[in-house]
């Protein structure tokens, strides 16, 4: 019997849409397709994958216990739940920070000011560990939601909470004091599963390798752009230096004597500085396209 890889995903929340989109970009179709709010479990149609939809806080334990082989969850939750997990791949979405914040008019202006104070958080373990490292003793009030209102109702002097854009802090009159942790969505597995040998291609370990291969191809494609440009032949060598490509750029002669078309890839985050340099050495007619998948 062929087995299926069981993956735990957040049922509904900030990780859900991007987790499902990643699987779709990996060419995996679901049954029933995206949506259908109340389901807890579904199977992929064209890949040996079973999906479990859970609260994000429960994902680390389900994966550590082996109920799911892998899971997609924020690093913040992985660290807080402190299960024996291994991060298999960083996924680049749901980027956020776990930050200490205080009311705008607070007398606390730096970390040392937290000594002896009350801090509200849903992340007691990460906060405790951070305070221990900094040699600060403060009392931690664990609350499960709406942490940002704790100072205004007199429950705490400071908070330690997830910050995305910072608008929630701002609208509650809070300012960030310090970033305790930077987090993004990660693919995790249990340490035990990570260390087990791939027995066959259709074992859960073998299926995870195939899934990971696809996830990495999608991740590389997201980080890169395909670039085409026209260049006078004497500038080709400078452009090749700027755009080394995967192995090396493709150079095709243009109908016009002395000119070529050059095709390569460029990293998204270096994109604008590279374009400026390309124009300086004589490139023109530059086209930049998205890449769907990238296999090395
Ligand atoms: P659940 O009901 O599953 O327990 P939740 O309310 O605990 O969900 P969400 O608010 O959906 O969790 O956030 C899930 C994860 O998304 C967080 O653990 C964090 O990693 C990330 N995240 C949270 N807030 C933001 C944000 N503002 N911007 C980006 N990522 C965020
Ligand atoms: Mg949660």
PDB file of N, CA and C in Angstrom, residues 118-151:
ATOM      1  N   UNK A 118       5.677  44.254  35.319  1.00  0.00           N
ATOM      2  CA  UNK A 118       4.763  43.181  34.882  1.00  0.00           C
ATOM      3  C   UNK A 118       4.658  43.213  33.355  1.00  0.00           C
ATOM      4  N   UNK A 119       4.865  42.057  32.730  1.00  0.00           N
ATOM      5  CA  UNK A 119       4.803  41.997  31.258  1.00  0.00           C
ATOM      6  C   UNK A 119       3.730  40.981  30.849  1.00  0.00           C
ATOM      7  N   UNK A 120       2.782  41.423  30.004  1.00  0.00           N
ATOM      8  CA  UNK A 120       1.732  40.515  29.521  1.00  0.00           C
ATOM      9  C   UNK A 120       2.159  39.922  28.188  1.00  0.00           C
ATOM     10  N   UNK A 121       1.910  38.629  28.006  1.00  0.00           N
ATOM     11  CA  UNK A 121       2.305  37.971  26.762  1.00  0.00           C
ATOM     12  C   UNK A 121       1.563  36.657  26.562  1.00  0.00           C
ATOM     13  N   UNK A 122       1.503  36.201  25.290  1.00  0.00           N
ATOM     14  CA  UNK A 122       1.035  34.842  24.999  1.00  0.00           C
ATOM     15  C   UNK A 122       2.244  33.947  24.765  1.00  0.00           C
ATOM     16  N   UNK A 123       3.433  34.497  24.949  1.00  0.00           N
ATOM     17  CA  UNK A 123       4.675  33.743  24.682  1.00  0.00           C
ATOM     18  C   UNK A 123       5.556  33.690  25.927  1.00  0.00           C
ATOM     19  N   UNK A 124       5.022  33.086  27.037  1.00  0.00           N
ATOM     20  CA  UNK A 124       5.768  33.114  28.302  1.00  0.00           C
ATOM     21  C   UNK A 124       7.129  32.414  28.230  1.00  0.00           C
ATOM     22  N   UNK A 125       7.197  31.348  27.473  1.00  0.00           N
ATOM     23  CA  UNK A 125       8.450  30.587  27.459  1.00  0.00           C
ATOM     24  C   UNK A 125       9.568  31.375  26.752  1.00  0.00           C
ATOM     25  N   UNK A 126       9.246  31.925  25.569  1.00  0.00           N
ATOM     26  CA  UNK A 126      10.257  32.691  24.826  1.00  0.00           C
ATOM     27  C   UNK A 126      10.660  33.925  25.632  1.00  0.00           C
ATOM     28  N   UNK A 127       9.651  34.568  26.246  1.00  0.00           N
ATOM     29  CA  UNK A 127       9.948  35.784  27.018  1.00  0.00           C
ATOM     30  C   UNK A 127      10.815  35.460  28.236  1.00  0.00           C
ATOM     31  N   UNK A 128      10.455  34.392  28.945  1.00  0.00           N
ATOM     32  CA  UNK A 128      11.213  34.000  30.132  1.00  0.00           C
ATOM     33  C   UNK A 128      12.683  33.768  29.783  1.00  0.00           C
ATOM     34  N   UNK A 129      12.899  33.041  28.679  1.00  0.00           N
ATOM     35  CA  UNK A 129      14.247  32.712  28.234  1.00  0.00           C
ATOM     36  C   UNK A 129      15.018  33.999  27.867  1.00  0.00           C
ATOM     37  N   UNK A 130      14.317  34.912  27.202  1.00  0.00           N
ATOM     38  CA  UNK A 130      14.946  36.181  26.824  1.00  0.00           C
ATOM     39  C   UNK A 130      15.343  36.982  28.071  1.00  0.00           C
ATOM     40  N   UNK A 131      14.413  37.087  29.027  1.00  0.00           N
ATOM     41  CA  UNK A 131      14.693  37.867  30.244  1.00  0.00           C
ATOM     42  C   UNK A 131      15.835  37.232  31.034  1.00  0.00           C
ATOM     43  N   UNK A 132      15.865  35.902  31.053  1.00  0.00           N
ATOM     44  CA  UNK A 132      16.945  35.207  31.765  1.00  0.00           C
ATOM     45  C   UNK A 132      18.306  35.575  31.147  1.00  0.00           C
ATOM     46  N   UNK A 133      18.357  35.538  29.802  1.00  0.00           N
ATOM     47  CA  UNK A 133      19.616  35.883  29.105  1.00  0.00           C
ATOM     48  C   UNK A 133      20.036  37.320  29.401  1.00  0.00           C
ATOM     49  N   UNK A 134      19.059  38.215  29.523  1.00  0.00           N
ATOM     50  CA  UNK A 134      19.364  39.631  29.756  1.00  0.00           C
ATOM     51  C   UNK A 134      19.553  39.945  31.235  1.00  0.00           C
ATOM     52  N   UNK A 135      19.341  38.941  32.099  1.00  0.00           N
ATOM     53  CA  UNK A 135      19.506  39.142  33.539  1.00  0.00           C
ATOM     54  C   UNK A 135      18.439  40.054  34.138  1.00  0.00           C
ATOM     55  N   UNK A 136      17.224  39.987  33.567  1.00  0.00           N
ATOM     56  CA  UNK A 136      16.141  40.836  34.081  1.00  0.00           C
ATOM     57  C   UNK A 136      15.118  39.961  34.791  1.00  0.00           C
ATOM     58  N   UNK A 137      14.688  40.359  35.991  1.00  0.00           N
ATOM     59  CA  UNK A 137      13.596  39.589  36.584  1.00  0.00           C
ATOM     60  C   UNK A 137      12.340  40.463  36.573  1.00  0.00           C
ATOM     61  N   UNK A 138      11.311  39.903  35.928  1.00  0.00           N
ATOM     62  CA  UNK A 138      10.043  40.632  35.784  1.00  0.00           C
ATOM     63  C   UNK A 138       8.948  39.598  35.966  1.00  0.00           C
ATOM     64  N   UNK A 139       7.717  40.052  36.264  1.00  0.00           N
ATOM     65  CA  UNK A 139       6.680  39.028  36.400  1.00  0.00           C
ATOM     66  C   UNK A 139       5.901  38.936  35.088  1.00  0.00           C
ATOM     67  N   UNK A 140       5.752  37.681  34.645  1.00  0.00           N
ATOM     68  CA  UNK A 140       5.125  37.433  33.342  1.00  0.00           C
ATOM     69  C   UNK A 140       3.661  37.066  33.555  1.00  0.00           C
ATOM     70  N   UNK A 141       2.764  37.824  32.901  1.00  0.00           N
ATOM     71  CA  UNK A 141       1.338  37.501  32.952  1.00  0.00           C
ATOM     72  C   UNK A 141       0.954  36.856  31.641  1.00  0.00           C
ATOM     73  N   UNK A 142       0.628  35.571  31.704  1.00  0.00           N
ATOM     74  CA  UNK A 142       0.265  34.889  30.459  1.00  0.00           C
ATOM     75  C   UNK A 142      -1.203  35.141  30.133  1.00  0.00           C
ATOM     76  N   UNK A 143      -1.469  35.724  28.958  1.00  0.00           N
ATOM     77  CA  UNK A 143      -2.853  35.852  28.498  1.00  0.00           C
ATOM     78  C   UNK A 143      -2.909  35.358  27.067  1.00  0.00           C
ATOM     79  N   UNK A 144      -4.089  34.884  26.650  1.00  0.00           N
ATOM     80  CA  UNK A 144      -4.101  34.181  25.372  1.00  0.00           C
ATOM     81  C   UNK A 144      -4.486  35.066  24.189  1.00  0.00           C
ATOM     82  N   UNK A 145      -4.984  36.270  24.431  1.00  0.00           N
ATOM     83  CA  UNK A 145      -5.313  37.130  23.292  1.00  0.00           C
ATOM     84  C   UNK A 145      -5.462  38.573  23.742  1.00  0.00           C
ATOM     85  N   UNK A 146      -5.603  39.480  22.780  1.00  0.00           N
ATOM     86  CA  UNK A 146      -5.744  40.919  23.055  1.00  0.00           C
ATOM     87  C   UNK A 146      -4.702  41.433  24.043  1.00  0.00           C
ATOM     88  N   UNK A 147      -3.475  40.977  23.844  1.00  0.00           N
ATOM     89  CA  UNK A 147      -2.369  41.358  24.733  1.00  0.00           C
ATOM     90  C   UNK A 147      -2.150  42.873  24.710  1.00  0.00           C
ATOM     91  N   UNK A 148      -2.419  43.468  23.538  1.00  0.00           N
ATOM     92  CA  UNK A 148      -2.092  44.888  23.365  1.00  0.00           C
ATOM     93  C   UNK A 148      -2.883  45.827  24.266  1.00  0.00           C
ATOM     94  N   UNK A 149      -4.001  45.337  24.821  1.00  0.00           N
ATOM     95  CA  UNK A 149      -4.771  46.251  25.691  1.00  0.00           C
ATOM     96  C   UNK A 149      -4.341  46.136  27.155  1.00  0.00           C
ATOM     97  N   UNK A 150      -3.463  45.165  27.478  1.00  0.00           N
ATOM     98  CA  UNK A 150      -3.086  44.912  28.881  1.00  0.00           C
ATOM     99  C   UNK A 150      -2.584  46.169  29.610  1.00  0.00           C
ATOM    100  N   UNK A 151      -1.698  46.985  28.999  1.00  0.00           N
ATOM    101  CA  UNK A 151      -1.234  48.163  29.741  1.00  0.00           C
ATOM    102  C   UNK A 151      -2.372  49.162  30.012  1.00  0.00           C
TER     103      UNK A 151
END
